Short mmCIF file of N, CA and C in Angstrom, two decimals:
data_model
loop_
_atom_site.label_atom_id
_atom_site.label_comp_id
_atom_site.label_asym_id
_atom_site.label_seq_id
_atom_site.Cartn_x
_atom_site.Cartn_y
_atom_site.Cartn_z
N UNK A 1 -49.37 -12.52 -21.48
CA UNK A 1 -49.31 -13.40 -23.06
C UNK A 1 -49.04 -14.70 -22.93
N UNK A 2 -50.26 -15.55 -22.84
CA UNK A 2 -49.58 -17.25 -23.56
C UNK A 2 -48.97 -17.36 -25.20
N UNK A 3 -48.40 -17.74 -24.95
CA UNK A 3 -47.67 -18.55 -26.43
C UNK A 3 -48.10 -20.34 -26.74
N UNK A 4 -48.85 -19.22 -28.08
CA UNK A 4 -50.01 -20.91 -27.75
C UNK A 4 -48.77 -22.02 -29.20
N UNK A 5 -48.23 -23.28 -29.20
CA UNK A 5 -47.08 -23.61 -29.70
C UNK A 5 -47.89 -24.58 -29.91
N UNK A 6 -48.34 -24.51 -32.34
CA UNK A 6 -48.72 -25.28 -32.76
C UNK A 6 -47.44 -26.17 -33.66
N UNK A 7 -48.70 -27.93 -34.17
CA UNK A 7 -47.08 -28.74 -34.22
C UNK A 7 -47.49 -28.08 -36.56
N UNK A 8 -46.02 -27.72 -36.52
CA UNK A 8 -45.64 -27.86 -37.27
C UNK A 8 -45.37 -28.49 -38.66
N UNK A 9 -46.21 -28.95 -39.58
CA UNK A 9 -46.25 -30.27 -40.61
C UNK A 9 -44.94 -29.95 -40.55
N UNK A 10 -43.89 -31.74 -41.48
CA UNK A 10 -42.65 -32.00 -41.20
C UNK A 10 -42.44 -32.18 -43.32
N UNK A 11 -41.78 -32.52 -43.92
CA UNK A 11 -41.29 -32.41 -44.75
C UNK A 11 -40.11 -33.53 -44.68
N UNK A 12 -40.10 -34.92 -45.29
CA UNK A 12 -38.72 -35.69 -45.20
C UNK A 12 -38.60 -36.35 -46.45
N UNK A 13 -37.29 -36.26 -46.29
CA UNK A 13 -36.52 -36.95 -47.93
C UNK A 13 -35.80 -38.33 -47.30
N UNK A 14 -35.64 -38.73 -48.34
CA UNK A 14 -34.47 -39.95 -48.51
C UNK A 14 -33.74 -40.06 -49.22
N UNK A 15 -32.76 -40.82 -48.59
CA UNK A 15 -31.65 -40.67 -49.54
C UNK A 15 -31.33 -42.04 -49.45
N UNK A 16 -31.71 -43.54 -50.02
CA UNK A 16 -32.12 -44.91 -50.24
C UNK A 16 -30.19 -45.75 -50.96
N UNK A 17 -30.78 -46.77 -49.82
CA UNK A 17 -29.13 -47.55 -50.42
C UNK A 17 -29.90 -48.83 -50.00
N UNK A 18 -28.01 -50.06 -50.82
CA UNK A 18 -28.64 -51.26 -50.57
C UNK A 18 -28.84 -51.30 -47.84
N UNK A 19 -28.20 -50.79 -48.35
CA UNK A 19 -28.59 -51.48 -46.80
C UNK A 19 -28.69 -50.06 -45.50
N UNK A 20 -28.40 -48.90 -45.94
CA UNK A 20 -28.69 -47.51 -44.95
C UNK A 20 -30.30 -47.18 -45.80
N UNK A 21 -30.17 -46.81 -45.31
CA UNK A 21 -31.31 -45.03 -46.19
C UNK A 21 -31.18 -43.61 -44.83
N UNK A 22 -30.23 -42.58 -45.49
CA UNK A 22 -30.38 -41.53 -44.48
C UNK A 22 -31.49 -41.15 -44.60
N UNK A 23 -32.11 -40.35 -43.46
CA UNK A 23 -33.42 -39.21 -44.18
C UNK A 23 -33.67 -38.47 -43.43
N UNK A 24 -34.29 -37.19 -43.90
CA UNK A 24 -33.43 -35.81 -43.39
C UNK A 24 -35.13 -35.57 -42.98
N UNK A 25 -35.73 -34.69 -41.85
CA UNK A 25 -36.42 -33.92 -41.69
C UNK A 25 -36.92 -32.47 -41.76
N UNK A 26 -37.54 -31.44 -42.37
CA UNK A 26 -37.20 -30.12 -42.53
C UNK A 26 -38.50 -29.90 -42.37
N UNK A 27 -38.73 -28.28 -41.90
CA UNK A 27 -39.40 -28.02 -41.77
C UNK A 27 -40.71 -27.37 -42.42
N UNK A 28 -42.22 -26.41 -43.21
CA UNK A 28 -42.20 -25.59 -43.85
C UNK A 28 -41.54 -24.93 -44.76
N UNK A 29 -41.00 -24.56 -43.64
CA UNK A 29 -40.29 -23.17 -44.47
C UNK A 29 -38.50 -24.02 -44.11
N UNK A 30 -38.59 -24.78 -45.28
CA UNK A 30 -37.11 -25.56 -45.71
C UNK A 30 -36.39 -26.32 -44.55
N UNK A 31 -36.40 -25.83 -43.32
CA UNK A 31 -34.92 -25.07 -41.70
C UNK A 31 -35.36 -27.03 -41.91
N UNK A 32 -34.34 -26.68 -41.55
CA UNK A 32 -33.10 -28.50 -41.27
C UNK A 32 -33.71 -28.86 -39.61
N UNK A 33 -34.28 -30.00 -39.95
CA UNK A 33 -34.82 -30.30 -38.43
C UNK A 33 -33.67 -31.27 -37.74
N UNK A 34 -33.25 -32.28 -38.32
CA UNK A 34 -32.56 -33.38 -38.38
C UNK A 34 -32.17 -33.55 -39.93
N UNK A 35 -31.27 -35.13 -39.65
CA UNK A 35 -30.67 -35.81 -40.61
C UNK A 35 -30.32 -37.18 -39.19
N UNK A 36 -30.15 -38.02 -40.54
CA UNK A 36 -30.29 -39.65 -39.63
C UNK A 36 -30.22 -40.91 -40.41
N UNK A 37 -29.86 -41.89 -39.21
CA UNK A 37 -29.48 -43.20 -40.94
C UNK A 37 -30.20 -44.14 -40.40
N UNK A 38 -30.89 -45.28 -40.78
CA UNK A 38 -31.83 -46.25 -40.59
C UNK A 38 -31.95 -47.51 -41.70
N UNK A 39 -31.13 -48.44 -40.83
CA UNK A 39 -31.50 -48.99 -41.68
C UNK A 39 -32.81 -50.02 -42.66
N UNK A 40 -32.33 -50.89 -43.01
CA UNK A 40 -33.30 -51.53 -44.15
C UNK A 40 -33.83 -52.65 -44.72
N UNK A 41 -34.98 -52.59 -43.46
CA UNK A 41 -35.62 -54.10 -42.97
C UNK A 41 -36.47 -53.18 -41.65
N UNK A 42 -37.41 -53.88 -42.03
CA UNK A 42 -38.64 -53.52 -41.51
C UNK A 42 -38.71 -52.70 -40.34
N UNK A 43 -38.11 -53.17 -38.99
CA UNK A 43 -38.28 -52.57 -38.23
C UNK A 43 -37.01 -50.31 -38.46
N UNK A 44 -36.25 -51.19 -39.03
CA UNK A 44 -35.88 -49.41 -39.43
C UNK A 44 -36.84 -48.50 -40.17
N UNK A 45 -37.71 -49.30 -41.09
CA UNK A 45 -38.38 -48.74 -41.72
C UNK A 45 -39.81 -47.42 -41.40
N UNK A 46 -40.19 -48.33 -39.50
CA UNK A 46 -40.71 -48.45 -38.77
C UNK A 46 -40.28 -47.20 -37.43
N UNK A 47 -38.54 -47.09 -37.30
CA UNK A 47 -38.42 -46.59 -36.93
C UNK A 47 -38.10 -45.17 -37.43
N UNK A 48 -37.64 -45.48 -39.34
CA UNK A 48 -37.59 -43.40 -39.80
C UNK A 48 -38.87 -42.69 -39.50
N UNK A 49 -39.91 -43.81 -38.87
CA UNK A 49 -41.61 -43.71 -39.73
C UNK A 49 -41.44 -42.78 -38.51
N UNK A 50 -41.84 -44.00 -37.59
CA UNK A 50 -41.70 -42.27 -35.99
C UNK A 50 -40.63 -41.46 -36.28
N UNK A 51 -38.95 -41.70 -36.32
CA UNK A 51 -37.94 -40.16 -36.02
C UNK A 51 -38.77 -39.47 -36.91
N UNK A 52 -39.62 -39.52 -38.32
CA UNK A 52 -40.06 -37.89 -38.72
C UNK A 52 -41.03 -37.33 -37.93
N UNK A 53 -42.04 -39.06 -37.89
CA UNK A 53 -43.31 -38.18 -36.53
C UNK A 53 -42.93 -37.61 -35.16
N UNK A 54 -41.96 -38.02 -34.64
CA UNK A 54 -41.42 -36.73 -34.00
C UNK A 54 -41.17 -36.04 -33.78
N UNK A 55 -41.24 -34.53 -35.09
CA UNK A 55 -40.80 -33.60 -34.88
C UNK A 55 -42.11 -32.93 -35.23
N UNK A 56 -43.70 -33.53 -36.08
CA UNK A 56 -44.89 -33.15 -36.20
C UNK A 56 -45.51 -33.45 -36.84
N UNK A 57 -46.72 -33.74 -37.82
CA UNK A 57 -47.63 -33.98 -38.14
C UNK A 57 -46.05 -34.13 -39.47
N UNK A 58 -45.70 -34.92 -40.34
CA UNK A 58 -45.36 -35.74 -41.74
C UNK A 58 -46.42 -35.25 -42.83
N UNK A 59 -46.17 -34.88 -43.24
CA UNK A 59 -46.88 -33.97 -44.75
C UNK A 59 -47.11 -34.46 -46.01
N UNK A 60 -45.25 -35.07 -46.27
CA UNK A 60 -45.43 -36.20 -47.04
C UNK A 60 -43.51 -36.60 -47.70
N UNK A 61 -42.97 -37.52 -48.23
CA UNK A 61 -42.26 -38.37 -48.21
C UNK A 61 -41.21 -38.29 -49.13
N UNK A 62 -39.92 -37.40 -49.68
CA UNK A 62 -39.38 -37.52 -50.67
C UNK A 62 -38.48 -38.72 -50.78
N UNK A 63 -38.87 -39.81 -51.16
CA UNK A 63 -38.02 -41.11 -51.88
C UNK A 63 -37.52 -41.47 -52.73
N UNK A 64 -36.04 -41.25 -52.79
CA UNK A 64 -35.10 -41.84 -53.93
C UNK A 64 -35.43 -43.54 -54.28
N UNK A 65 -35.17 -44.45 -55.73
CA UNK A 65 -35.24 -44.45 -55.79
C UNK A 65 -36.67 -45.53 -55.10
N UNK A 66 -38.22 -44.68 -55.54
CA UNK A 66 -38.81 -45.68 -55.10
C UNK A 66 -39.07 -48.13 -55.87
N UNK A 67 -38.40 -46.93 -57.08
CA UNK A 67 -39.12 -48.80 -57.40
C UNK A 67 -37.92 -49.56 -57.68
N UNK A 68 -36.26 -49.51 -56.76
CA UNK A 68 -34.89 -50.05 -56.54
C UNK A 68 -35.28 -50.44 -54.40
N UNK A 69 -33.62 -49.75 -53.92
CA UNK A 69 -33.07 -49.92 -52.92
C UNK A 69 -35.12 -48.92 -52.21
N UNK A 70 -35.75 -48.08 -52.96
CA UNK A 70 -36.49 -47.03 -51.44
C UNK A 70 -37.68 -48.72 -51.65
N UNK A 71 -37.76 -49.70 -52.30
CA UNK A 71 -39.52 -49.99 -52.19
C UNK A 71 -40.23 -50.27 -51.40
N UNK A 72 -39.35 -50.82 -50.82
CA UNK A 72 -39.80 -50.99 -49.23
C UNK A 72 -40.24 -50.23 -48.24
N UNK A 73 -39.51 -48.91 -48.97
CA UNK A 73 -39.41 -48.29 -47.13
C UNK A 73 -40.90 -47.30 -47.73
N UNK A 74 -41.37 -46.95 -49.28
CA UNK A 74 -42.17 -45.98 -50.27
C UNK A 74 -43.12 -47.02 -49.51
N UNK A 75 -43.71 -48.24 -49.47
CA UNK A 75 -44.80 -48.82 -49.87
C UNK A 75 -44.52 -49.36 -47.55
N UNK A 76 -44.33 -48.89 -46.83
CA UNK A 76 -44.37 -48.74 -45.92
C UNK A 76 -45.36 -47.24 -45.67
N UNK A 77 -44.74 -46.55 -46.17
CA UNK A 77 -44.51 -44.86 -45.85
C UNK A 77 -46.21 -44.81 -46.04
N UNK A 78 -46.33 -45.84 -47.32
CA UNK A 78 -47.79 -44.81 -47.71
C UNK A 78 -48.80 -46.48 -46.69
N UNK A 79 -48.49 -47.51 -46.85
CA UNK A 79 -49.13 -48.53 -45.32
C UNK A 79 -49.71 -47.59 -44.43
N UNK A 80 -48.69 -46.03 -44.09
CA UNK A 80 -49.09 -45.61 -42.40
C UNK A 80 -49.50 -44.09 -43.88
N UNK A 81 -50.48 -44.29 -44.34
CA UNK A 81 -51.14 -43.18 -44.85
C UNK A 81 -50.54 -42.21 -45.49
N UNK A 82 -48.69 -42.29 -45.04
CA UNK A 82 -48.14 -40.61 -46.16
C UNK A 82 -48.34 -40.34 -47.34
N UNK A 83 -47.83 -39.46 -47.69
CA UNK A 83 -47.80 -38.94 -49.16
C UNK A 83 -46.25 -39.84 -49.30
N UNK A 84 -45.67 -40.75 -50.73
CA UNK A 84 -44.53 -40.83 -50.93
C UNK A 84 -44.09 -40.22 -52.29
N UNK A 85 -43.21 -39.42 -52.66
CA UNK A 85 -43.35 -38.65 -53.60
C UNK A 85 -41.33 -39.49 -54.70
N UNK A 86 -41.62 -39.96 -56.10
CA UNK A 86 -40.25 -40.45 -56.34
C UNK A 86 -39.47 -39.49 -55.96
N UNK A 87 -38.36 -39.66 -56.00
CA UNK A 87 -37.03 -37.97 -56.19
C UNK A 87 -36.00 -38.33 -57.17
N UNK A 88 -36.10 -38.06 -57.94
CA UNK A 88 -35.33 -38.18 -59.72
C UNK A 88 -33.78 -38.31 -58.52
N UNK A 89 -32.79 -38.92 -59.09
CA UNK A 89 -31.10 -39.66 -58.48
C UNK A 89 -30.49 -38.46 -58.43
N UNK A 90 -29.72 -37.42 -58.36
CA UNK A 90 -28.72 -35.91 -58.37
C UNK A 90 -28.18 -36.47 -60.21
N UNK A 91 -27.79 -35.24 -59.94
CA UNK A 91 -27.00 -34.66 -61.42
C UNK A 91 -26.28 -35.30 -61.85
N UNK A 92 -24.85 -36.67 -61.98
CA UNK A 92 -24.15 -36.73 -62.00
C UNK A 92 -22.63 -35.21 -61.66
N UNK A 93 -23.11 -35.05 -62.79
CA UNK A 93 -22.33 -33.30 -62.97
C UNK A 93 -22.29 -32.11 -61.53
N UNK A 94 -23.39 -32.43 -61.06
CA UNK A 94 -24.04 -31.51 -59.87
C UNK A 94 -23.01 -31.94 -59.09
N UNK A 95 -23.31 -33.93 -59.11
CA UNK A 95 -22.87 -34.31 -57.71
C UNK A 95 -21.02 -34.45 -57.71
N UNK A 96 -20.20 -33.99 -59.38
CA UNK A 96 -19.10 -34.51 -59.25
C UNK A 96 -18.68 -33.44 -58.89
N UNK A 97 -19.09 -32.52 -59.11
CA UNK A 97 -19.26 -30.59 -58.79
C UNK A 97 -19.14 -30.57 -57.87
N UNK A 98 -20.08 -30.65 -56.83
CA UNK A 98 -20.12 -30.25 -55.65
C UNK A 98 -20.46 -30.94 -54.36
N UNK A 99 -19.77 -32.29 -54.90
CA UNK A 99 -19.39 -33.36 -53.97
C UNK A 99 -20.44 -34.64 -53.28
N UNK A 100 -19.70 -35.96 -53.22
CA UNK A 100 -21.11 -36.54 -52.73
C UNK A 100 -21.16 -36.40 -51.51
N UNK A 101 -22.48 -36.67 -50.82
CA UNK A 101 -23.27 -36.19 -49.88
C UNK A 101 -24.40 -36.74 -48.73
N UNK A 102 -24.96 -38.06 -49.08
CA UNK A 102 -25.67 -38.86 -47.90
C UNK A 102 -26.51 -37.60 -47.33
N UNK A 103 -26.26 -37.15 -46.36
CA UNK A 103 -26.94 -35.89 -46.31
C UNK A 103 -27.54 -35.21 -46.16
N UNK A 104 -26.63 -34.51 -48.19
CA UNK A 104 -27.61 -33.56 -48.19
C UNK A 104 -28.23 -33.91 -49.56
N UNK A 105 -28.07 -35.08 -49.40
CA UNK A 105 -28.83 -35.65 -50.33
C UNK A 105 -30.15 -36.11 -49.52
N UNK A 106 -30.43 -36.54 -48.95
CA UNK A 106 -31.35 -36.29 -48.21
C UNK A 106 -32.40 -35.86 -47.84
N UNK A 107 -31.74 -34.53 -47.44
CA UNK A 107 -32.43 -33.13 -47.43
C UNK A 107 -32.19 -32.86 -48.89
N UNK A 108 -32.01 -32.85 -50.42
CA UNK A 108 -32.08 -31.89 -51.08
C UNK A 108 -32.98 -33.19 -51.02
N UNK A 109 -33.24 -34.05 -51.42
CA UNK A 109 -34.59 -34.70 -51.29
C UNK A 109 -36.65 -34.19 -51.04
N UNK A 110 -35.60 -33.51 -49.78
CA UNK A 110 -36.86 -32.95 -48.91
C UNK A 110 -37.12 -31.75 -49.31
N UNK A 111 -36.14 -30.63 -49.51
CA UNK A 111 -36.71 -29.77 -50.04
C UNK A 111 -37.24 -28.68 -51.01
N UNK A 112 -37.37 -29.12 -52.29
CA UNK A 112 -37.94 -28.76 -53.51
C UNK A 112 -39.36 -29.17 -52.81
N UNK A 113 -39.51 -30.53 -52.24
CA UNK A 113 -41.58 -30.47 -51.27
C UNK A 113 -41.77 -29.56 -51.05
N UNK A 114 -41.39 -29.13 -50.21
CA UNK A 114 -41.93 -27.70 -49.19
C UNK A 114 -41.60 -26.32 -49.63
N UNK A 115 -40.57 -26.25 -50.35
CA UNK A 115 -40.81 -24.99 -50.65
C UNK A 115 -41.06 -24.78 -51.92
N UNK A 116 -41.71 -25.28 -53.62
CA UNK A 116 -42.12 -25.21 -54.73
C UNK A 116 -43.20 -25.87 -54.30
N UNK A 117 -43.91 -27.43 -53.08
CA UNK A 117 -44.85 -27.95 -54.60
C UNK A 117 -44.52 -28.52 -55.89
N UNK A 118 -43.27 -29.33 -56.36
CA UNK A 118 -42.89 -30.09 -57.34
C UNK A 118 -42.30 -31.03 -56.98
N UNK A 119 -43.58 -32.25 -58.14
CA UNK A 119 -43.35 -33.54 -57.70
C UNK A 119 -42.02 -34.73 -59.22
N UNK A 120 -41.44 -35.43 -57.99
CA UNK A 120 -40.61 -35.86 -58.56
C UNK A 120 -39.36 -34.97 -59.23
N UNK A 121 -39.43 -33.49 -58.85
CA UNK A 121 -38.01 -32.68 -59.69
C UNK A 121 -36.69 -32.09 -58.58
N UNK A 122 -36.16 -32.94 -58.42
CA UNK A 122 -35.05 -32.56 -57.28
C UNK A 122 -33.81 -31.66 -57.45
N UNK A 123 -34.20 -30.69 -58.22
CA UNK A 123 -32.73 -30.16 -58.30
C UNK A 123 -33.31 -28.35 -57.76
N UNK A 124 -32.76 -27.65 -56.56
CA UNK A 124 -32.36 -26.58 -56.09
C UNK A 124 -32.73 -25.20 -56.87
N UNK A 125 -32.26 -26.05 -58.20
CA UNK A 125 -32.07 -24.66 -58.90
C UNK A 125 -33.58 -24.15 -59.96
N UNK A 126 -34.54 -25.51 -59.63
CA UNK A 126 -35.44 -25.21 -60.33
C UNK A 126 -36.33 -24.53 -59.19
N UNK A 127 -36.11 -24.07 -57.51
CA UNK A 127 -36.65 -23.55 -56.61
C UNK A 127 -35.23 -21.54 -56.58
N UNK A 128 -34.13 -21.99 -57.09
CA UNK A 128 -33.53 -20.87 -56.09
C UNK A 128 -32.54 -21.20 -57.17
N UNK A 129 -31.88 -19.83 -57.31
CA UNK A 129 -30.65 -19.06 -58.13
C UNK A 129 -29.49 -20.09 -58.32
N UNK A 130 -28.65 -20.13 -59.10
CA UNK A 130 -27.66 -21.12 -59.10
C UNK A 130 -26.64 -21.03 -57.75
N UNK A 131 -26.25 -19.26 -57.71
CA UNK A 131 -26.08 -18.91 -56.91
C UNK A 131 -25.99 -19.09 -55.22
N UNK A 132 -27.44 -18.56 -55.15
CA UNK A 132 -28.10 -19.15 -53.62
C UNK A 132 -28.38 -20.29 -53.13
N UNK A 133 -27.84 -21.35 -54.51
CA UNK A 133 -27.82 -22.77 -54.41
C UNK A 133 -27.23 -23.22 -53.78
N UNK A 134 -26.19 -22.59 -54.48
CA UNK A 134 -24.97 -22.76 -53.65
C UNK A 134 -24.36 -22.79 -52.29
N UNK A 135 -24.64 -20.92 -52.30
CA UNK A 135 -25.22 -20.87 -50.82
C UNK A 135 -25.34 -21.65 -49.85
N UNK A 136 -26.58 -21.61 -50.48
CA UNK A 136 -27.47 -23.21 -49.60
C UNK A 136 -27.04 -24.04 -49.43
N UNK A 137 -26.43 -25.30 -50.09
CA UNK A 137 -25.35 -26.58 -49.99
C UNK A 137 -24.10 -26.37 -49.36
N UNK A 138 -23.57 -25.05 -49.33
CA UNK A 138 -22.26 -25.23 -48.27
C UNK A 138 -23.01 -24.83 -46.88
N UNK A 139 -23.58 -23.99 -46.89
CA UNK A 139 -24.79 -23.53 -45.08
C UNK A 139 -25.00 -24.89 -44.34
N UNK A 140 -25.64 -26.29 -45.41
CA UNK A 140 -26.39 -27.38 -44.99
C UNK A 140 -24.80 -28.01 -44.81
N UNK A 141 -24.29 -28.27 -45.25
CA UNK A 141 -23.25 -28.57 -44.90
C UNK A 141 -21.90 -28.16 -44.06
N UNK A 142 -21.87 -27.85 -43.85
CA UNK A 142 -20.96 -26.78 -42.62
C UNK A 142 -21.64 -27.33 -41.50
N UNK A 143 -23.66 -26.79 -41.49
CA UNK A 143 -24.38 -27.11 -40.47
C UNK A 143 -24.48 -28.78 -39.84
N UNK A 144 -24.06 -29.72 -40.94
CA UNK A 144 -23.29 -31.27 -40.91
C UNK A 144 -23.08 -32.47 -40.79
N UNK A 145 -21.39 -31.32 -41.53
CA UNK A 145 -20.65 -32.03 -41.15
C UNK A 145 -19.57 -31.13 -40.49
N UNK A 146 -19.52 -29.66 -40.14
CA UNK A 146 -18.93 -29.34 -39.85
C UNK A 146 -17.65 -28.50 -40.45
N UNK A 147 -18.42 -28.58 -41.92
CA UNK A 147 -17.17 -27.84 -42.99
C UNK A 147 -17.67 -27.81 -43.91
N UNK A 148 -17.28 -26.27 -45.10
CA UNK A 148 -17.40 -26.45 -46.02
C UNK A 148 -17.30 -26.91 -47.23
N UNK A 149 -17.38 -26.33 -49.00
CA UNK A 149 -17.35 -27.33 -49.83
C UNK A 149 -15.96 -26.18 -49.52
#
């Protein structure tokens, strides 16, 4: 029996900064495919897009700060025909409680879109219970950083 492998849709999430953007790729089930940093230059935008596309067809990309640090990236991705969704910045109280991580912010920018299809909402609590959100963040941090919260 032959197993046919089909390309699965990819959702991207980007935590934007002045000098570097941190991108995450997740599959349609919210499974983490990868996290990578790219410079905030036209070459970096192209590399980020190519990196995301390397995982499969890109369905959409959640970008923080499309009116500020992410404006150039959002324009580039839209010019390539991608759906770009502006993602709200994280809640400061949650960031203090759970710790700041650009990688987690990028992952979180992608996950709500593939799980709940929400536009502009970044809170995992809209998708999961508070307890499961904490467990998920701990698992992601352990997987990406080698330590737990």
